[in-house]
CSV table of C-alpha atoms and ligand atoms in Angstrom, one decimal:
chain,number,residue,atom,x,y,z
A,26,MET,CA,-14.5,-8.1,9.7
A,27,ARG,CA,-16.5,-4.9,8.5
A,28,VAL,CA,-14.2,-2.0,7.2
A,29,TYR,CA,-14.9,1.3,6.7
A,30,PHE,CA,-12.7,3.3,4.1
A,31,GLU,CA,-13.0,7.2,3.6
A,32,ALA,CA,-10.6,8.4,0.9
A,33,TYR,CA,-9.6,11.8,-0.2
A,34,GLY,CA,-7.3,13.7,-2.6
A,35,CYS,CA,-6.2,12.6,-6.3
A,36,THR,CA,-7.3,9.6,-8.3
A,37,GLN,CA,-4.3,8.0,-7.5
A,38,ASN,CA,-5.2,8.2,-3.8
A,39,TYR,CA,-8.7,6.8,-4.6
A,40,GLY,CA,-6.9,3.9,-6.5
A,41,GLU,CA,-4.9,2.7,-3.7
A,42,ALA,CA,-8.2,3.1,-1.3
A,43,ARG,CA,-9.8,0.7,-4.3
A,44,LEU,CA,-7.0,-1.9,-4.1
A,45,MET,CA,-6.9,-1.8,-0.5
A,46,GLN,CA,-10.6,-2.4,-0.3
A,47,GLN,CA,-10.3,-5.1,-2.9
A,48,ALA,CA,-7.2,-6.9,-0.6
A,49,ILE,CA,-9.6,-6.7,2.5
A,50,ALA,CA,-12.7,-8.0,0.4
A,51,SER,CA,-10.5,-11.0,-1.1
A,52,ARG,CA,-9.9,-12.4,2.4
A,53,GLY,CA,-13.3,-12.8,2.7
A,54,HIS,CA,-14.2,-9.6,4.9
A,55,THR,CA,-16.7,-6.8,4.0
A,56,ILE,CA,-16.7,-3.1,3.2
A,57,ALA,CA,-18.9,-1.1,5.4
A,58,THR,CA,-20.5,1.8,4.1
A,59,THR,CA,-20.4,3.9,7.3
A,60,PRO,CA,-18.1,4.1,10.1
A,61,GLY,CA,-20.9,3.4,12.5
A,62,ASP,CA,-21.8,0.0,11.1
A,63,SER,CA,-17.9,-1.0,10.6
A,64,ASP,CA,-15.3,-3.0,13.1
A,65,ALA,CA,-12.4,-1.1,11.6
A,66,ASN,CA,-12.0,2.3,10.1
A,67,VAL,CA,-9.4,3.4,7.2
A,68,LEU,CA,-8.9,7.2,6.4
A,69,VAL,CA,-6.9,7.5,3.3
A,70,THR,CA,-5.5,11.1,3.5
A,71,CYS,CA,-4.3,14.0,1.2
A,72,THR,CA,-2.4,16.8,2.3
A,73,VAL,CA,-2.0,18.9,-0.7
A,74,VAL,CA,-3.0,22.2,0.4
A,75,GLU,CA,-3.4,23.3,4.1
A,76,THR,CA,-7.1,23.6,4.2
A,77,THR,CA,-7.1,19.7,3.2
A,78,GLU,CA,-4.6,18.9,6.1
A,79,ARG,CA,-6.8,20.7,8.4
A,80,LYS,CA,-10.0,18.6,7.0
A,81,MET,CA,-7.9,15.8,7.5
A,82,LEU,CA,-7.2,16.2,11.1
A,83,ARG,CA,-11.0,16.9,11.8
A,84,ARG,CA,-12.0,13.8,9.9
A,85,MET,CA,-9.2,11.8,12.0
A,86,ARG,CA,-10.5,13.0,15.4
A,87,ALA,CA,-13.8,12.1,14.3
A,88,LEU,CA,-13.2,8.4,13.3
A,89,ALA,CA,-10.9,7.9,16.5
A,90,ALA,CA,-13.8,8.8,18.5
A,91,GLU,CA,-15.7,5.8,16.9
A,92,GLY,CA,-13.7,4.0,19.5
A,93,LYS,CA,-12.8,1.3,17.1
A,94,PRO,CA,-9.5,0.4,15.6
A,95,LEU,CA,-8.3,3.3,13.1
A,96,VAL,CA,-5.7,3.2,10.0
A,97,VAL,CA,-4.4,6.5,8.6
A,98,ALA,CA,-3.3,5.8,5.4
A,99,GLY,CA,-2.3,7.9,2.2
A,100,CYS,CA,0.1,10.7,2.1
A,101,MET,CA,-0.1,12.2,5.7
A,102,PRO,CA,1.7,9.2,7.2
A,103,ALA,CA,4.4,10.1,5.1
A,104,ALA,CA,4.9,13.4,4.8
A,105,GLN,CA,3.5,14.4,8.6
A,106,ARG,CA,3.9,11.2,10.6
A,107,ASP,CA,4.4,13.8,13.8
A,108,LEU,CA,1.1,15.5,13.3
A,109,VAL,CA,-0.7,12.3,12.8
A,110,ARG,CA,0.7,10.7,15.6
A,111,ALA,CA,-0.1,13.8,17.8
A,112,THR,CA,-3.5,14.1,16.8
A,113,VAL,CA,-4.6,10.3,17.2
A,114,PRO,CA,-1.9,8.3,18.9
A,115,GLU,CA,-4.1,5.2,19.1
A,116,ALA,CA,-3.8,4.9,15.3
A,117,LYS,CA,-1.7,2.9,12.8
A,118,LEU,CA,-0.1,4.4,10.2
A,119,LEU,CA,0.0,3.2,6.7
A,120,PRO,CA,2.4,5.4,4.1
A,121,PRO,CA,1.3,4.7,0.6
A,122,ARG,CA,3.9,2.6,-0.8
A,123,LYS,CA,3.0,0.2,2.1
A,124,TRP,CA,-0.7,-0.2,1.2
A,125,PRO,CA,-0.4,-3.6,0.8
A,126,GLN,CA,0.2,-4.2,4.4
A,127,ILE,CA,-3.3,-2.9,5.4
A,128,VAL,CA,-4.4,-6.9,5.7
A,129,ASP,CA,-1.7,-7.6,8.4
A,130,LEU,CA,-2.3,-4.3,10.0
A,131,LEU,CA,-5.9,-4.9,10.5
A,132,GLY,CA,-5.3,-8.5,11.4
A,133,ALA,CA,-7.5,-9.6,8.8
A,134,GLY,CA,-6.1,-12.8,7.3
A,135,THR,CA,-8.4,-15.1,5.4
A,136,VAL,CA,-11.9,-15.9,6.9
A,137,CYS,CA,-13.8,-17.7,4.3
A,138,ALA,CA,-12.2,-18.8,0.8
A,139,GLU,CA,-15.8,-18.8,-0.8
A,140,ARG,CA,-16.6,-15.7,-0.3
A,141,ALA,CA,-13.2,-14.0,-0.8
A,142,VAL,CA,-13.2,-15.6,-4.4
A,143,ASP,CA,-16.9,-13.9,-5.0
A,144,GLU,CA,-15.8,-10.6,-3.7
A,145,GLU,CA,-12.8,-10.6,-6.0
A,146,ALA,CA,-14.6,-11.6,-9.1
A,147,GLN,CA,-17.0,-8.5,-8.2
A,148,GLN,CA,-14.6,-5.7,-8.3
A,149,GLY,CA,-17.0,-4.0,-6.0
A,150,ALA,CA,-19.5,-2.1,-7.6
A,151,TRP,CA,-16.9,0.3,-9.8
A,152,ARG,CA,-17.9,0.9,-13.1
A,153,ASP,CA,-14.2,2.0,-13.9
A,154,ALA,CA,-10.8,0.8,-13.0
A,155,ILE,CA,-8.1,3.3,-11.3
A,156,VAL,CA,-4.8,2.0,-11.9
A,157,PRO,CA,-1.8,3.0,-10.0
A,158,ILE,CA,1.1,2.9,-12.4
A,159,ALA,CA,4.0,4.2,-10.1
A,160,GLN,CA,4.3,6.0,-6.9
A,161,GLY,CA,6.3,9.2,-6.7
A,162,CYS,CA,7.9,11.6,-9.0
A,163,ALA,CA,11.3,12.8,-10.6
A,164,GLY,CA,10.7,16.5,-9.8
A,165,ARG,CA,12.2,18.8,-7.2
A,166,CYS,CA,9.6,21.3,-7.0
A,167,THR,CA,9.9,23.6,-3.9
A,168,TYR,CA,6.3,24.0,-3.0
A,169,CYS,CA,5.3,20.3,-3.2
A,170,ILE,CA,4.7,18.3,-0.1
A,171,THR,CA,3.4,15.0,-2.4
A,172,ARG,CA,7.1,14.7,-3.1
A,173,VAL,CA,8.2,14.4,0.8
A,174,ALA,CA,5.0,11.8,0.9
A,175,ARG,CA,5.7,9.8,-2.1
A,176,GLY,CA,9.4,9.9,-2.8
A,177,ARG,CA,11.1,8.9,-5.8
A,178,VAL,CA,9.9,7.3,-8.6
A,179,MET,CA,8.9,3.5,-8.2
A,180,SER,CA,7.3,2.0,-11.4
A,181,TYR,CA,4.9,-1.0,-10.9
A,182,PRO,CA,6.2,-3.8,-13.5
A,183,LEU,CA,4.6,-3.2,-16.9
A,184,GLU,CA,3.5,-7.1,-17.6
A,185,GLU,CA,1.5,-7.1,-14.3
A,186,LEU,CA,-0.1,-3.5,-15.1
A,187,ALA,CA,-1.0,-5.1,-18.3
A,188,ALA,CA,-2.2,-8.1,-17.0
A,189,ARG,CA,-4.4,-6.5,-14.2
A,190,ILE,CA,-5.9,-4.4,-17.0
A,191,ARG,CA,-6.8,-7.5,-19.4
A,192,GLY,CA,-8.3,-8.6,-16.4
A,193,TYR,CA,-10.7,-5.3,-15.6
A,194,VAL,CA,-11.3,-5.4,-19.4
A,195,GLU,CA,-12.4,-9.3,-19.6
A,196,ALA,CA,-14.6,-8.4,-16.6
A,197,GLY,CA,-16.1,-5.8,-18.7
A,198,ILE,CA,-14.9,-2.8,-17.6
A,199,ARG,CA,-14.5,0.2,-20.6
A,200,ASP,CA,-13.4,3.0,-18.7
A,201,ILE,CA,-9.6,2.3,-17.5
A,202,LYS,CA,-7.5,5.6,-15.8
A,203,LEU,CA,-3.9,5.0,-15.1
A,204,THR,CA,-2.6,7.3,-12.5
A,205,GLY,CA,0.6,8.5,-11.0
A,206,GLN,CA,1.7,11.5,-9.3
A,207,ASP,CA,3.4,11.8,-12.9
A,208,THR,CA,2.8,9.1,-15.4
A,209,ALA,CA,5.0,10.4,-17.7
A,210,ALA,CA,7.7,9.4,-15.1
A,211,PHE,CA,6.7,5.5,-14.9
A,212,GLY,CA,9.6,3.3,-15.9
A,213,LEU,CA,12.2,5.6,-15.1
A,214,ASP,CA,13.3,3.2,-12.8
A,215,ILE,CA,12.8,0.1,-14.8
A,216,GLY,CA,14.1,1.1,-18.0
A,217,ARG,CA,10.4,1.4,-19.7
A,218,THR,CA,8.3,4.4,-20.6
A,219,LEU,CA,4.6,5.3,-20.6
A,220,ALA,CA,4.6,4.9,-24.5
A,221,ASP,CA,5.8,1.1,-23.7
A,222,LEU,CA,3.0,0.8,-21.2
A,223,LEU,CA,0.3,2.3,-23.8
A,224,ARG,CA,1.5,0.2,-26.3
A,225,ALA,CA,0.8,-2.8,-24.0
A,226,VAL,CA,-2.4,-1.9,-22.8
A,227,THR,CA,-3.9,-0.9,-26.1
A,228,ALA,CA,-2.7,-4.0,-27.4
A,229,ILE,CA,-5.3,-5.8,-25.2
A,230,GLU,CA,-8.3,-7.4,-27.0
A,231,GLY,CA,-11.7,-5.7,-26.5
A,232,GLU,CA,-13.5,-2.2,-26.4
A,233,PHE,CA,-12.4,0.1,-23.9
A,234,ARG,CA,-10.7,3.6,-23.3
A,235,VAL,CA,-7.6,4.2,-21.4
A,236,ARG,CA,-7.3,7.7,-19.7
A,237,VAL,CA,-3.6,8.8,-19.1
A,238,GLY,CA,-3.5,10.9,-15.6
A,239,MET,CA,-1.4,13.9,-15.0
A,240,MET,CA,2.3,13.8,-16.5
A,241,ASP,CA,4.9,16.7,-15.9
A,242,PRO,CA,6.5,18.5,-18.8
A,243,LEU,CA,9.8,17.6,-17.3
A,244,THR,CA,9.6,13.9,-17.9
A,245,ALA,CA,7.2,14.1,-20.9
A,246,LEU,CA,9.6,16.1,-22.8
A,247,PRO,CA,12.1,13.4,-23.4
A,248,ILE,CA,9.8,10.9,-25.0
A,249,LEU,CA,7.3,13.1,-26.6
A,250,ARG,CA,7.4,11.7,-30.0
A,251,ASP,CA,7.2,8.3,-28.9
A,252,LEU,CA,4.2,9.2,-26.6
A,253,VAL,CA,2.1,11.0,-29.3
A,254,ASN,CA,2.7,8.1,-31.3
A,255,ALA,CA,1.3,5.8,-28.5
A,256,TYR,CA,-1.6,8.1,-28.0
A,257,GLU,CA,-2.7,7.9,-31.8
A,258,SER,CA,-4.2,4.4,-30.5
A,259,PRO,CA,-8.4,4.8,-30.8
A,260,LYS,CA,-8.4,3.1,-27.3
A,261,VAL,CA,-6.7,6.2,-25.5
A,262,TYR,CA,-8.6,9.0,-24.8
A,263,LYS,CA,-7.2,12.1,-26.6
A,264,PHE,CA,-6.6,13.7,-23.4
A,265,LEU,CA,-3.7,15.6,-22.1
A,266,HIS,CA,-3.2,16.6,-18.3
A,267,LEU,CA,0.0,18.7,-18.6
A,268,PRO,CA,0.5,21.3,-15.5
A,269,VAL,CA,2.4,24.1,-16.5
A,270,GLN,CA,2.2,25.9,-13.1
A,271,SER,CA,3.1,29.6,-14.3
A,272,GLY,CA,3.5,31.3,-17.4
A,273,ASP,CA,6.5,33.1,-16.4
A,274,ASP,CA,10.0,31.4,-16.5
A,275,ASP,CA,11.5,33.0,-13.2
A,276,ILE,CA,8.5,31.7,-11.5
A,277,LEU,CA,9.2,28.2,-12.9
A,278,ASN,CA,12.8,28.5,-11.9
A,279,ALA,CA,11.9,29.6,-8.1
A,280,MET,CA,9.4,26.5,-8.1
A,281,LYS,CA,12.3,24.1,-9.4
A,282,ARG,CA,10.1,22.9,-12.1
A,283,GLU,CA,13.1,22.3,-14.3
A,284,TYR,CA,11.3,23.4,-17.9
A,285,THR,CA,10.5,26.4,-19.6
A,286,VAL,CA,7.3,27.7,-20.9
A,287,SER,CA,8.4,27.4,-24.4
A,288,ASP,CA,9.0,23.5,-23.5
A,289,PHE,CA,5.6,23.4,-22.3
A,290,GLU,CA,4.1,25.0,-25.6
A,291,ARG,CA,6.3,22.7,-27.7
A,292,ILE,CA,4.5,19.3,-26.1
A,293,VAL,CA,1.3,21.1,-26.4
A,294,ARG,CA,1.8,21.9,-30.1
A,295,GLU,CA,3.2,18.2,-30.9
A,296,PHE,CA,0.3,16.9,-29.3
A,297,ARG,CA,-2.1,19.1,-31.3
A,298,GLU,CA,-0.2,18.8,-34.3
A,299,SER,CA,-0.8,15.4,-34.6
A,300,LEU,CA,-3.8,14.9,-33.0
A,301,PRO,CA,-6.1,18.2,-33.3
A,302,GLU,CA,-8.8,16.9,-30.8
A,303,ILE,CA,-7.0,16.5,-27.7
A,304,MET,CA,-8.2,18.1,-24.6
A,305,LEU,CA,-5.8,19.9,-22.9
A,306,SER,CA,-6.3,20.2,-19.0
A,307,THR,CA,-3.4,22.2,-17.2
A,308,ASP,CA,-2.8,23.3,-13.7
A,309,ILE,CA,-1.7,26.8,-12.4
A,310,ILE,CA,-0.6,28.1,-8.9
A,311,VAL,CA,-1.2,31.7,-8.2
A,312,GLY,CA,0.5,33.9,-5.8
A,313,PHE,CA,3.8,31.8,-5.5
A,314,PRO,CA,6.3,33.9,-3.7
A,315,GLY,CA,7.9,36.4,-5.8
A,316,GLU,CA,5.0,36.6,-8.4
A,317,THR,CA,4.9,40.1,-9.7
A,318,GLU,CA,2.2,41.3,-11.4
A,319,ASP,CA,4.2,41.3,-14.7
A,320,ALA,CA,4.7,37.6,-13.9
A,321,PHE,CA,1.2,37.1,-13.5
A,322,GLU,CA,0.2,38.7,-16.7
A,323,LYS,CA,2.7,36.5,-18.6
A,324,THR,CA,0.7,33.6,-17.2
A,325,LEU,CA,-2.6,35.2,-18.5
A,326,ASN,CA,-0.9,35.7,-21.6
A,327,LEU,CA,-0.1,32.2,-21.9
A,328,VAL,CA,-3.6,30.9,-21.5
A,329,ARG,CA,-4.9,33.4,-24.1
A,330,ARG,CA,-2.0,31.9,-26.2
A,331,ILE,CA,-2.8,28.2,-25.6
A,332,ARG,CA,-6.2,28.2,-24.9
A,333,PRO,CA,-6.5,25.1,-22.4
A,334,ASP,CA,-9.7,23.1,-22.3
A,335,ILE,CA,-9.5,23.2,-18.6
A,336,VAL,CA,-7.5,25.1,-16.1
A,337,ASN,CA,-7.0,23.7,-12.5
A,338,ILE,CA,-6.1,26.7,-10.0
A,339,THR,CA,-4.7,26.8,-6.9
A,340,ARG,CA,-3.7,29.7,-4.4
A,341,PHE,CA,0.0,29.1,-3.0
A,342,SER,CA,-0.4,27.4,0.3
A,343,VAL,CA,2.4,27.1,2.4
A,344,ARG,CA,3.4,23.3,3.2
A,345,ASN,CA,5.8,22.9,6.0
A,346,GLY,CA,8.8,21.1,5.3
A,347,THR,CA,9.1,22.3,1.7
A,348,PRO,CA,11.6,24.9,0.2
A,349,ALA,CA,9.0,27.3,-0.7
A,350,ALA,CA,7.7,27.6,2.9
A,351,SER,CA,10.7,29.7,3.9
A,352,MET,CA,10.9,32.0,0.7
A,353,ASP,CA,10.2,35.3,2.2
A,354,ASN,CA,8.7,37.2,-0.8
A,355,ARG,CA,5.3,36.1,0.0
A,356,VAL,CA,2.3,37.6,-2.1
A,357,VAL,CA,-0.4,38.8,0.2
A,358,GLY,CA,-3.5,37.2,0.6
A,359,TRP,CA,-5.7,39.5,-0.8
A,360,ARG,CA,-3.6,39.7,-4.2
A,361,ALA,CA,-3.6,36.2,-4.6
A,362,LYS,CA,-7.3,35.9,-4.4
A,363,GLU,CA,-7.8,38.5,-6.9
A,364,ARG,CA,-5.4,37.0,-9.6
A,365,SER,CA,-7.4,33.5,-8.8
A,366,ARG,CA,-10.7,35.5,-9.9
A,367,ARG,CA,-9.2,37.0,-12.5
A,368,LEU,CA,-7.5,33.9,-14.2
A,369,THR,CA,-11.1,32.0,-13.2
A,370,ARG,CA,-12.6,34.7,-15.4
A,371,LEU,CA,-10.6,33.8,-18.3
A,372,ARG,CA,-10.5,30.3,-18.1
A,373,MET,CA,-14.3,29.9,-17.6
A,374,GLU,CA,-14.7,32.3,-21.0
A,375,ILE,CA,-12.3,30.2,-23.0
A,376,SER,CA,-14.4,26.8,-21.8
A,377,ARG,CA,-17.4,28.2,-22.9
A,378,GLU,CA,-16.3,29.2,-26.1
A,379,ILE,CA,-14.7,26.0,-26.8
A,380,HIS,CA,-17.6,23.8,-25.6
A,381,GLU,CA,-20.4,26.1,-27.6
A,382,SER,CA,-18.2,25.5,-31.0
A,383,PHE,CA,-19.4,21.7,-30.3
A,384,VAL,CA,-22.9,22.6,-30.9
A,385,GLY,CA,-24.7,20.3,-33.3
A,386,GLN,CA,-21.7,18.1,-33.7
A,387,ARG,CA,-22.3,14.2,-33.6
A,388,LEU,CA,-19.6,12.7,-31.3
A,389,GLY,CA,-18.9,9.2,-30.0
A,390,VAL,CA,-19.2,8.5,-26.2
A,391,LEU,CA,-19.0,6.1,-23.4
A,392,THR,CA,-21.4,6.3,-21.0
A,393,THR,CA,-19.6,6.6,-17.5
A,394,GLU,CA,-21.9,7.3,-14.7
A,395,PRO,CA,-25.5,8.1,-14.1
A,396,GLY,CA,-26.2,11.8,-13.5
A,397,LYS,CA,-28.7,13.9,-11.6
A,398,LEU,CA,-32.6,13.8,-12.6
A,399,GLY,CA,-32.9,10.9,-15.1
A,400,THR,CA,-29.5,12.1,-16.9
A,401,THR,CA,-26.5,10.0,-17.9
A,402,LEU,CA,-22.9,11.1,-17.8
A,403,ALA,CA,-21.0,10.1,-20.8
A,404,ARG,CA,-17.2,10.8,-21.5
A,405,THR,CA,-16.3,11.5,-25.8
A,406,ASP,CA,-13.2,10.3,-27.5
A,407,ALA,CA,-11.4,13.2,-26.1
A,408,TYR,CA,-12.5,12.8,-22.3
A,409,ARG,CA,-15.1,15.5,-22.4
A,410,GLN,CA,-18.0,15.3,-20.4
A,411,VAL,CA,-21.0,15.0,-22.0
A,412,VAL,CA,-24.5,15.2,-19.9
A,413,LEU,CA,-26.9,13.2,-22.2
A,414,THR,CA,-30.8,13.8,-21.3
A,415,SER,CA,-31.9,10.3,-20.9
A,416,GLU,CA,-31.1,7.5,-18.7
A,417,GLU,CA,-28.8,4.9,-20.4
A,418,PRO,CA,-27.0,1.6,-19.5
A,419,ILE,CA,-23.4,2.6,-18.2
A,420,GLY,CA,-20.3,1.1,-19.9
A,421,GLU,CA,-21.9,1.4,-23.3
A,422,PHE,CA,-20.8,3.2,-26.5
A,423,GLY,CA,-22.7,5.4,-28.5
A,424,VAL,CA,-23.1,8.5,-30.8
A,425,ALA,CA,-24.4,11.9,-29.0
A,426,ARG,CA,-25.6,15.0,-30.5
A,427,VAL,CA,-24.4,18.1,-28.9
A,428,LEU,CA,-27.3,20.4,-28.1
A,429,ALA,CA,-25.5,23.0,-26.0
A,430,GLY,CA,-21.8,23.6,-24.3
A,431,ARG,CA,-21.1,25.0,-20.9
A,432,GLU,CA,-18.3,26.0,-19.0
A,433,ALA,CA,-17.7,22.8,-17.6
A,434,ASP,CA,-19.0,20.2,-20.0
A,435,LEU,CA,-21.7,19.5,-23.1
A,436,ILE,CA,-25.4,18.5,-23.2
A,437,GLY,CA,-26.1,16.3,-25.4
A,438,GLU,CA,-28.8,13.6,-26.7
A,439,LEU,CA,-28.0,10.0,-27.4
A,440,THR,CA,-28.8,9.4,-31.2
A,441,LEU,CA,-27.0,6.0,-31.7
A,442,THR,CA,-26.3,3.3,-29.0
A,443,GLU,CA,-23.8,0.4,-29.4
A,444,SER,CA,-26.6,-2.0,-30.4
A,445,GLY,CA,-27.2,0.4,-33.6
A,446,THR,CA,-30.6,1.7,-31.8
B,514,SF4,S1,-0.4,12.8,-4.1
B,514,SF4,FE1,-0.8,14.8,-3.2
B,514,SF4,S2,-3.2,15.0,-4.2
B,514,SF4,FE2,-2.6,13.2,-4.0
B,514,SF4,S3,-3.2,12.3,-2.1
B,514,SF4,FE3,-1.1,13.1,-2.0
B,514,SF4,S4,-1.1,15.0,-1.3
B,514,SF4,FE4,-3.1,14.4,-2.0
């Protein structure tokens, strides 16, 4: 059987899409590269905002029109089951927590044991490993449909995760990404913490880097000291993805984020005090119902104060079935757009200034993927992206001299490779 996969959304969703592909390949089947040359198609959906939902519905219809068995996986079958059923009645639905059932759903039992072993050993053509560590979150955010889709926290066993990562490292993978809707919620249901997991992972022998995915301030706060200590391992990228969502406590309250702006600032401060090189990425929603000009100004001031390296900006989008969908003090579209533009200008200015300050420095890097026009993409120890001006092998450590800083990345030349040349 040839199975085509198409995935959208967050790293977690891509991670689950890969696990499904590995499960299919390990039964001796083949992963098709286009829906045209497959025997069955799998769409791994995201529904984080309304525009994404519309795109997913278009893709569902297009894949159904191929006339082959279709599985709709990812968040929509959990959060919008009826909508998916009405759009593609012939499709089979596979919510996120049930992804291991992909094999049974496609009727894809093992066809060739020898081939299966081969496929598993190859790990596909991926040069990094995406490792979902838990499903769901501990929050009650009033705007979030993911909560409906992914439910409460369900962590994968720590020992199983460590064993899987050991396997990736032994197979030569050096770029490991831990993902979850909220990585700091890992272990809440099994009496373990993200810090425990990081200690277990960084104890694995070998040269590799671990990137920790998004963590919620709500769950990061109670384990803060231990977490900062665990981050001190050179194997952990000094990268903190901590979404604040708003710089105004009243809006945070209406969002039911269950922390304050000063809690967020405390987490950032403690990380920066121990690990000054840390790169901070945050997320902000503009135009949440009830966001006044004054509240938005507070968000701008927070960004000026904290100077995050990255700010992911989303305009508030109504998601049916969430409490925020029935809030009536909406911000009109043009105003939300204008706020988004102002915040974007500010964040670009800050990112450029930060990146320009690196010019002339030499930074340790790990090459991660080929770039455009003979370049290579690499990551520094703080997970900053560097575009290297030459073609280099992937998965190698080296030292790069920074030639220029842009809003999104650095430009650099490799001055020393792992082999010392
Ligand atoms: S968890 Fe959120 S971002 Fe990730 S796929 Fe689901 S809806 Fe999209």
